Amino acid sequence: MMRTTVEIPDELRAELLALAAKRGLRGYSEIVKEAITTYLKQLRKENQIKKQALKLEGVWAGEDAEKIAESIESAWSGWKIK
């Protein structure tokens, strides 16, 4: 394991220390490691979903593509931009 320096705002550090204390931990390294692991796992999942979606590009053709496009357009038409 490697030690490193990460700058975080005082408010976040205070929250981390409080959370660590609630968990009975001496420091917040374990919490930061957990947060980074969760973030990276979610990022990998999102990237995998994007790759799968891009593989579907061009799969719909003809009438199916038109129906989907109409459905999307219909859904967006109900949205109001303020």
mmCIF file of C-alpha atoms in Angstrom, residues 52-73:
data_model
loop_
_atom_site.group_PDB
_atom_site.id
_atom_site.type_symbol
_atom_site.label_atom_id
_atom_site.label_comp_id
_atom_site.label_asym_id
_atom_site.label_seq_id
_atom_site.Cartn_x
_atom_site.Cartn_y
_atom_site.Cartn_z
ATOM 1 C CA GLN A 52 -23.013 -1.684 -24.865
ATOM 2 C CA ALA A 53 -25.235 1.162 -26.035
ATOM 3 C CA LEU A 54 -22.749 2.147 -28.750
ATOM 4 C CA LYS A 55 -22.705 -1.438 -30.005
ATOM 5 C CA LEU A 56 -26.435 -1.064 -30.683
ATOM 6 C CA GLU A 57 -25.902 1.915 -32.973
ATOM 7 C CA GLY A 58 -27.493 1.177 -36.312
ATOM 8 C CA VAL A 59 -29.266 -1.968 -35.085
ATOM 9 C CA TRP A 60 -32.725 -0.539 -35.615
ATOM 10 C CA ALA A 61 -33.655 -0.061 -39.222
ATOM 11 C CA GLY A 62 -36.587 1.041 -41.306
ATOM 12 C CA GLU A 63 -39.969 1.119 -39.667
ATOM 13 C CA ASP A 64 -38.639 0.178 -36.198
ATOM 14 C CA ALA A 65 -36.191 3.056 -36.263
ATOM 15 C CA GLU A 66 -38.940 5.467 -37.279
ATOM 16 C CA LYS A 67 -41.220 4.266 -34.470
ATOM 17 C CA ILE A 68 -38.460 4.666 -31.899
ATOM 18 C CA ALA A 69 -37.557 8.126 -33.210
ATOM 19 C CA GLU A 70 -41.215 9.178 -33.043
ATOM 20 C CA SER A 71 -41.504 7.806 -29.525
ATOM 21 C CA ILE A 72 -38.423 9.723 -28.387
ATOM 22 C CA GLU A 73 -39.612 12.916 -30.074
#
